[in-house]
XYZ file of C-alpha atoms in Angstrom:
554
model
C 100.949 84.698 108.681
C 103.720 82.139 108.771
C 102.287 79.765 111.225
C 105.123 77.234 111.656
C 107.681 80.092 111.989
C 105.674 81.759 114.567
C 104.997 78.541 116.534
C 108.680 77.886 116.757
C 109.136 81.476 117.863
C 106.688 80.933 120.700
C 108.151 78.052 121.987
C 112.012 79.181 122.055
C 111.288 82.092 123.880
C 114.718 83.436 123.855
C 114.755 84.266 120.199
C 111.330 86.084 120.152
C 111.961 87.450 123.666
C 114.747 89.298 122.016
C 112.800 90.349 119.307
C 109.989 91.859 121.119
C 111.057 92.763 124.507
C 114.691 94.026 123.652
C 115.816 91.529 126.245
C 117.522 88.028 126.380
C 117.439 86.810 129.958
C 114.540 85.623 132.388
C 115.686 88.419 134.893
C 114.956 90.980 132.456
C 112.026 89.338 131.103
C 110.543 89.567 134.719
C 111.808 93.254 135.211
C 110.032 94.049 131.904
C 106.739 92.533 133.317
C 106.563 94.448 136.433
C 109.040 91.779 138.685
C 110.723 92.564 141.837
C 113.991 94.375 140.512
C 113.458 97.605 141.821
C 117.216 98.859 140.897
C 115.763 100.059 137.368
C 112.859 101.976 136.499
C 110.550 99.597 134.216
C 110.988 100.015 130.557
C 108.060 101.963 129.050
C 107.618 99.482 126.529
C 104.286 97.564 125.906
C 103.941 94.350 123.730
C 100.682 93.418 122.215
C 99.029 90.752 120.217
C 96.763 91.404 117.342
C 94.836 88.951 115.413
C 94.917 90.432 112.227
C 97.170 92.132 109.566
C 96.215 95.734 109.272
C 95.365 96.431 105.682
C 96.721 99.634 104.282
C 97.274 102.430 106.961
C 95.488 105.191 104.956
C 92.836 107.152 106.523
C 90.697 107.799 103.540
C 90.447 104.263 102.525
C 90.730 102.397 106.002
C 87.517 100.416 106.958
C 88.609 97.644 109.666
C 89.469 98.078 113.318
C 93.026 97.092 112.984
C 93.514 99.931 110.445
C 91.894 102.330 112.634
C 93.926 101.140 115.689
C 97.145 101.661 113.852
C 96.057 104.692 112.468
C 94.933 106.442 115.765
C 98.570 105.655 117.393
C 100.630 107.201 114.515
C 98.101 110.071 113.595
C 95.255 112.253 115.511
C 92.346 114.343 114.620
C 91.473 117.574 115.877
C 89.958 115.548 118.839
C 90.868 112.143 120.903
C 88.399 110.142 122.938
C 89.168 109.557 126.648
C 88.411 106.745 128.902
C 84.541 107.758 128.754
C 84.353 108.156 125.088
C 84.327 111.671 125.433
C 86.187 114.057 122.623
C 89.174 115.618 124.374
C 91.327 118.322 122.301
C 93.698 116.780 119.890
C 95.404 118.800 117.529
C 92.636 121.201 118.170
C 93.169 123.825 120.785
C 89.927 123.649 122.257
C 86.340 122.277 121.624
C 84.714 123.843 118.485
C 82.764 126.844 118.220
C 79.384 125.746 116.635
C 77.111 128.193 115.337
C 73.496 128.558 116.780
C 71.944 126.266 113.857
C 74.522 123.759 114.588
C 75.927 124.033 111.124
C 79.241 125.766 110.994
C 81.917 124.223 113.257
C 85.020 126.855 113.886
C 87.892 124.920 115.047
C 91.530 126.699 116.107
C 94.351 124.255 115.920
C 97.285 124.380 118.416
C 100.305 126.449 118.115
C 103.629 124.600 116.679
C 101.810 121.563 115.333
C 104.308 119.695 112.995
C 104.140 116.056 111.352
C 106.425 113.547 112.357
C 109.022 114.693 110.148
C 109.165 118.049 111.669
C 107.058 120.079 108.737
C 104.528 122.041 110.204
C 100.889 121.016 109.984
C 98.305 123.260 108.802
C 94.673 123.704 108.668
C 94.721 123.186 104.851
C 96.372 119.513 105.755
C 92.461 118.798 106.721
C 90.989 120.218 103.803
C 93.001 118.229 101.433
C 92.300 114.823 103.435
C 88.626 115.417 103.202
C 88.692 116.552 99.483
C 90.801 113.521 98.785
C 88.402 111.381 100.705
C 85.484 112.343 98.684
C 86.917 112.452 95.245
C 85.362 109.621 93.595
C 88.937 108.322 92.348
C 89.738 107.495 95.909
C 86.876 105.128 95.900
C 86.827 105.670 100.006
C 84.229 103.646 101.494
C 83.319 105.872 104.301
C 82.897 108.649 102.070
C 79.320 109.010 103.010
C 80.135 109.710 106.349
C 82.133 112.929 105.128
C 79.080 113.700 102.936
C 77.923 115.284 106.053
C 80.071 118.153 105.160
C 78.006 121.005 102.875
C 78.619 119.784 99.381
C 80.168 116.397 100.113
C 77.604 114.357 98.076
C 77.732 116.586 94.948
C 81.663 116.162 95.282
C 81.526 112.272 95.867
C 79.150 111.912 92.910
C 80.700 114.528 90.418
C 82.244 113.608 86.905
C 85.778 113.705 86.665
C 85.609 116.994 84.961
C 83.649 118.482 87.947
C 85.656 117.196 90.634
C 88.061 120.266 91.000
C 85.227 122.767 91.005
C 83.399 120.452 93.647
C 86.288 120.269 95.808
C 86.494 124.569 95.988
C 82.713 124.245 96.752
C 83.115 121.761 99.547
C 81.794 123.070 102.820
C 85.476 122.845 104.598
C 87.721 125.867 104.556
C 91.142 126.921 106.333
C 90.548 130.421 107.093
C 94.325 130.745 107.785
C 97.133 128.087 109.032
C 95.455 127.769 112.562
C 91.756 127.995 111.682
C 89.452 125.173 109.970
C 85.677 126.010 109.324
C 83.355 123.005 108.850
C 79.884 123.331 107.521
C 77.402 120.829 107.577
C 74.747 120.076 105.250
C 72.421 119.336 108.637
C 73.097 119.483 112.259
C 74.537 116.314 113.510
C 74.622 116.142 117.353
C 77.842 113.802 117.685
C 79.673 115.332 114.837
C 82.612 116.635 117.558
C 83.028 113.064 118.318
C 83.188 111.957 114.758
C 86.212 114.397 114.276
C 88.311 111.868 116.292
C 87.679 109.245 113.917
C 90.723 108.301 111.538
C 88.828 109.521 108.739
C 88.547 112.834 109.978
C 92.324 112.967 110.359
C 94.908 115.539 108.359
C 96.812 114.106 105.586
C 100.260 115.587 104.264
C 99.536 116.330 100.825
C 103.073 116.094 99.155
C 103.799 112.892 101.173
C 100.629 110.971 99.964
C 101.040 112.056 96.315
C 104.409 111.022 96.329
C 103.265 107.498 97.688
C 100.698 106.987 95.065
C 98.721 103.642 95.278
C 101.263 102.643 97.873
C 100.364 105.127 100.438
C 100.218 103.662 103.891
C 101.409 100.197 102.760
C 104.736 100.167 104.471
C 106.372 101.679 107.557
C 108.099 104.159 105.353
C 105.101 105.290 103.333
C 103.397 106.219 106.315
C 103.367 109.869 108.009
C 101.375 111.106 110.978
C 101.156 113.640 113.851
C 100.104 111.338 116.529
C 101.917 110.179 119.733
C 103.803 107.366 117.760
C 105.397 106.719 114.389
C 105.953 103.469 112.682
C 109.347 102.198 112.656
C 109.010 98.933 110.950
C 106.358 96.758 109.528
C 106.948 93.160 108.893
C 103.790 92.174 107.288
C 101.724 89.472 108.573
C 104.375 89.232 111.630
C 104.983 92.402 113.620
C 104.861 96.060 113.604
C 106.880 98.406 115.878
C 106.066 101.930 116.942
C 108.350 104.338 118.684
C 107.437 107.376 120.525
C 106.990 110.470 118.271
C 109.155 113.414 119.863
C 107.399 115.927 117.589
C 103.981 115.116 118.780
C 102.276 118.326 120.400
C 101.810 116.326 123.838
C 105.045 114.050 123.743
C 105.791 115.307 127.521
C 102.819 113.105 128.539
C 103.386 110.279 126.395
C 105.067 107.565 128.569
C 105.740 104.527 126.452
C 108.871 104.637 124.302
C 108.075 101.522 122.237
C 105.121 99.529 121.246
C 105.587 95.932 119.363
C 102.320 94.812 117.740
C 102.544 91.165 117.022
C 100.053 89.829 114.330
C 99.044 86.316 115.740
C 96.078 84.331 114.439
C 96.681 81.321 116.531
C 94.962 82.033 120.162
C 97.149 79.323 121.644
C 100.156 80.853 120.428
C 99.045 84.185 121.767
C 98.120 82.719 124.988
C 101.469 80.935 125.334
C 103.433 84.202 124.542
C 101.263 86.119 127.347
C 101.757 83.528 129.727
C 105.744 83.227 129.112
C 105.956 87.058 129.547
C 106.491 87.688 125.682
C 103.346 90.055 125.520
C 101.561 92.243 128.086
C 98.240 92.283 126.126
C 96.256 89.656 124.310
C 92.908 89.001 123.531
C 91.355 85.720 125.144
C 89.697 83.497 123.017
C 86.883 80.851 123.370
C 87.324 79.006 126.615
C 90.401 80.746 127.309
C 88.953 83.355 129.566
C 87.460 81.018 131.889
C 90.916 80.500 133.435
C 91.092 84.038 134.086
C 87.936 84.419 136.008
C 88.720 86.287 139.379
C 92.231 86.887 138.100
C 93.529 90.731 138.057
C 94.838 89.911 134.590
C 91.282 89.623 133.083
C 90.076 92.984 131.385
C 86.590 93.237 129.584
C 86.329 94.896 126.474
C 82.372 95.982 126.113
C 82.029 96.901 122.432
C 79.288 98.190 120.204
C 80.006 95.285 117.647
C 77.549 92.939 116.039
C 78.722 89.677 114.450
C 76.543 88.500 111.681
C 76.316 86.422 108.379
C 75.576 88.060 105.129
C 73.651 86.234 102.512
C 74.576 87.371 98.840
C 71.375 87.197 96.813
C 72.809 87.561 93.484
C 75.976 85.623 93.751
C 73.959 83.006 94.894
C 70.447 83.325 93.368
C 68.693 81.263 95.985
C 69.381 83.870 98.383
C 67.058 86.112 96.779
C 64.219 84.233 98.473
C 63.741 85.763 101.933
C 62.163 82.139 103.394
C 65.493 80.720 102.608
C 67.349 83.303 104.300
C 65.001 83.377 107.219
C 65.335 79.163 107.553
C 69.263 79.559 107.678
C 68.942 82.308 110.194
C 66.484 80.419 112.397
C 68.582 77.029 112.423
C 71.778 78.704 114.123
C 71.394 78.362 117.873
C 72.618 81.649 118.848
C 72.983 80.864 122.531
C 74.636 77.986 121.991
C 77.284 79.528 119.588
C 78.272 82.010 122.250
C 78.867 79.233 124.693
C 81.023 77.146 121.998
C 82.642 79.532 119.868
C 83.018 82.445 122.264
C 83.481 80.897 125.557
C 80.198 82.563 126.813
C 81.602 85.902 126.604
C 79.510 87.939 124.239
C 75.923 88.079 124.228
C 73.434 86.402 121.957
C 71.948 88.722 119.248
C 68.185 90.042 119.658
C 68.536 92.289 116.687
C 71.152 94.163 114.689
C 71.826 97.093 116.721
C 73.696 95.565 120.092
C 72.692 96.692 123.683
C 73.856 99.801 125.266
C 73.616 101.836 122.096
C 71.427 104.731 122.523
C 68.575 105.229 120.127
C 69.205 108.866 119.655
C 66.357 109.884 122.280
C 68.564 109.308 125.250
C 67.316 105.642 125.923
C 68.993 102.202 124.971
C 67.812 101.229 121.551
C 67.520 97.415 122.312
C 65.227 98.243 125.448
C 63.075 100.532 123.040
C 62.890 98.047 120.255
C 62.889 94.854 122.173
C 63.819 91.534 120.532
C 63.315 91.963 116.681
C 65.221 88.982 115.368
C 63.451 85.728 114.984
C 64.402 83.088 117.820
C 66.204 79.521 117.156
C 63.306 77.292 116.108
C 64.296 74.277 113.794
C 60.688 73.150 113.079
C 60.008 76.650 111.978
C 63.493 76.607 110.004
C 62.434 73.496 108.089
C 59.026 74.777 107.370
C 60.628 77.656 105.719
C 63.070 76.180 103.712
C 60.687 73.592 102.384
C 58.375 76.571 101.316
C 61.174 78.576 99.760
C 62.525 75.748 97.799
C 59.212 75.163 96.437
C 58.691 78.754 95.494
C 62.073 78.402 93.544
C 61.246 74.983 92.087
C 64.208 73.178 93.862
C 64.353 70.146 95.927
C 67.388 71.285 97.761
C 69.955 73.990 98.012
C 73.127 73.572 95.859
C 76.447 73.629 97.835
C 77.621 77.193 98.756
C 80.491 78.407 100.631
C 80.787 80.181 103.998
C 83.342 82.618 104.274
C 85.120 84.063 107.222
C 88.350 84.926 108.457
C 91.275 82.409 109.019
C 91.458 82.813 112.857
C 90.874 79.985 115.083
C 87.630 81.722 116.304
C 86.266 82.461 112.744
C 87.331 78.859 111.679
C 85.352 77.531 114.842
C 82.502 79.854 113.561
C 82.471 78.186 110.381
C 82.392 74.788 112.005
C 79.773 75.348 114.117
C 77.454 76.952 111.487
C 78.099 74.007 108.971
C 77.218 71.588 111.534
C 73.844 73.659 112.593
C 72.700 73.614 109.091
C 73.676 70.169 108.287
C 71.939 68.972 111.505
C 68.959 70.891 111.451
C 68.230 71.588 107.645
C 70.337 69.062 105.675
C 71.977 71.654 104.224
C 75.813 71.203 103.004
C 78.224 74.219 102.917
C 81.518 74.569 102.420
C 83.979 76.426 104.540
C 86.182 78.973 103.069
C 88.640 80.594 105.861
C 90.688 83.357 104.323
C 93.274 85.683 105.624
C 91.668 88.908 107.043
C 93.074 91.373 104.106
C 91.547 88.774 101.388
C 88.592 88.391 103.319
C 87.871 91.894 103.122
C 88.684 92.377 99.707
C 86.424 89.525 98.531
C 83.702 91.019 100.657
C 84.171 94.567 98.982
C 83.753 92.889 95.662
C 81.008 91.275 96.239
C 82.710 87.684 95.860
C 80.942 85.525 98.519
C 77.832 83.294 98.870
C 77.571 83.920 102.655
C 80.087 85.686 104.688
C 80.559 86.046 108.483
C 81.756 89.762 109.482
C 81.642 92.022 112.312
C 80.380 95.593 112.282
C 81.405 97.998 114.718
C 79.826 101.584 115.797
C 81.488 104.758 114.283
C 79.108 106.774 116.554
C 76.759 105.791 119.303
C 73.456 105.533 117.574
C 71.590 103.162 115.652
C 71.927 104.817 112.352
C 75.593 103.646 112.188
C 74.425 99.930 111.888
C 71.032 100.770 110.147
C 72.237 102.948 107.101
C 74.534 100.553 105.573
C 71.853 98.429 104.223
C 70.074 101.296 102.024
C 69.650 100.136 98.428
C 71.905 102.897 97.348
C 74.813 102.458 99.748
C 77.382 101.191 97.772
C 80.187 101.126 100.315
C 78.778 98.694 102.649
C 75.490 97.290 101.551
C 77.532 94.213 100.370
C 74.802 91.810 99.907
C 72.578 94.028 97.540
C 69.650 94.470 100.004
C 66.671 96.553 98.246
C 63.671 97.462 100.007
C 61.698 100.637 99.710
C 60.130 100.293 102.849
C 63.368 99.924 104.602
C 64.889 102.912 102.585
C 61.846 105.154 103.490
C 62.075 104.513 107.457
C 66.025 104.945 107.360
C 66.080 108.008 105.140
C 63.228 109.438 107.022
C 64.864 108.955 110.192
C 67.859 110.777 108.760
C 66.044 113.961 108.146
C 63.563 113.648 111.312
C 64.355 116.407 113.940
C 61.619 114.916 116.459
C 64.049 112.610 118.329
C 61.054 110.371 119.772
C 59.654 110.069 116.061
C 63.269 109.440 114.687
C 63.629 106.585 117.402
C 60.664 104.995 116.210
C 61.208 104.810 112.561
C 64.976 103.295 113.525
C 63.183 100.680 115.590
C 60.865 100.115 112.752
C 63.743 99.888 110.196
C 65.511 97.357 112.191
C 62.023 95.428 112.315
C 62.022 95.315 108.698
C 65.511 94.457 108.269
C 64.972 91.392 110.657
C 61.886 90.131 108.757
C 63.494 90.329 105.332
C 67.066 88.792 106.691
C 69.432 89.697 104.235
C 71.817 89.456 107.424
C 71.393 87.307 110.263
C 73.173 88.585 113.401
C 74.558 86.183 115.694
C 76.396 88.073 118.851
C 77.042 91.152 120.396
C 80.736 90.978 121.147
C 82.312 91.486 124.633
C 85.894 90.643 124.281
C 87.883 89.404 127.162
C 91.827 90.419 127.162
C 94.706 89.331 129.509
C 96.233 92.498 130.629
C 99.549 92.471 132.848
C 98.704 94.195 135.893
C 101.607 96.771 135.689
C 100.071 98.350 132.581
C 98.334 101.290 133.371
C 96.079 103.895 131.436
C 95.077 101.276 128.809
C 91.696 102.033 127.086
C 89.822 99.441 125.176
C 87.582 101.624 123.310
C 83.757 100.383 122.507
C 84.106 101.665 119.127
C 86.228 101.543 116.187
C 89.530 100.715 117.567
C 91.100 97.629 119.349
C 93.228 99.995 122.037
C 94.160 103.194 122.750
C 97.807 103.828 123.856
C 98.400 107.428 124.435
C 97.923 107.502 128.141
C 99.552 104.281 128.993
C 102.456 103.808 131.166
C 104.478 100.647 132.503
C 104.497 100.641 136.732
């Protein structure tokens, strides 16, 4: 992001106010923010700060919350999650008809569906999208989730000469233009919920093919069938969405315009909120304390864990478990939460965050207890000494700690650097990177230690645990390889007895925390400042920053 430019614009409010609010005077600004001018109905526009530039808006390859958030606004799946996280019919006319064995889902689309350009949307658009995601040439990180569909794994692992035949065998069929049939490899209790994820959105084949590698990279290279369409994308600065009049439920979409500003600096973001330039912004660090007791404060309770990843081949010393354990136990997670997060989140006690269910109608954390070793400097020093001795080393070579270049992530780097230096005498070089570059380096295994966050894709521990399987090439960025862990997770994946499955997942987390290829730091709860006249906003626990379909300005 262009810091200097945005800082100037944040200070000179007339210029930015014109850009993001469509008005130039203070009176109009007050009216936009729900002031006392009752002669006009409030403009149905919302202005939002987003801390990171989304990578490509392509539902086959997207892996990040910013991308999922925009995708969810400009497109739609068969279902859309409501305020309670329950699936409601989206492009589908009704909830699916599921066969008695739980394997076959028959879904009828609504009448008259179209893409934003007015062309008809058909059941075959879902078939093509799923085939594209599973095609090995697409290199989709989330293809493993679509592998729940019968024949999905075979397609995803197919040789080039086998791909077309495997696509034809895939268990997703358009029975006619309005009827989609999906056959699974095994029953998945939460599959209807999954169909609301961008991964399962339809794609317009001729449009996507025409964009080639640039699909989803700019406003004119994006098409959807959702409540909004993208009008403008000034990269690293601003995204403008406008209402999609072709959307099937356009009559119930109140917002006419959404302006999303990419603002990495939290002080700039808060200044924009307090000068009525935006209606919604995340509060960082100590900022939330000033809003305690005010109607603006809104909490987003998430299924998200922030953690450190140790790359055991890029930095060979991290192949030693005692080194990883030492670095983990030398970070005071409670103090981290106070200093970096302003006390808004919860210090981690394992990988799976609180309130995620265990698949057996109980909270996983209550069943598993604390599986992560506590902060213990003396033990950390002992483990570091033992690990160095096993490696025939006297000290750790200098390495890098990579994170995003937002202010909170920079504070994360600084806090962890200080902890490791003070408690273990270990020096680490901080490497803050723009979000897209940090993600790229992570996916290409180009890091020593990296701080990242993972948000659940569904309400089950498996969404956190199957990432670290030795054969998960999409998300096991650290190269963790444990047969004991693999056996537990893969066993749980096949187990039909829910109590046994829960125990296997608990044991898997215990194994992961004993080996410590990753070090959880906190379970995220995010405070936001929201103008009181913004109604109907949903801050989902999973996958997305916000949901705007039902928002209105009062």
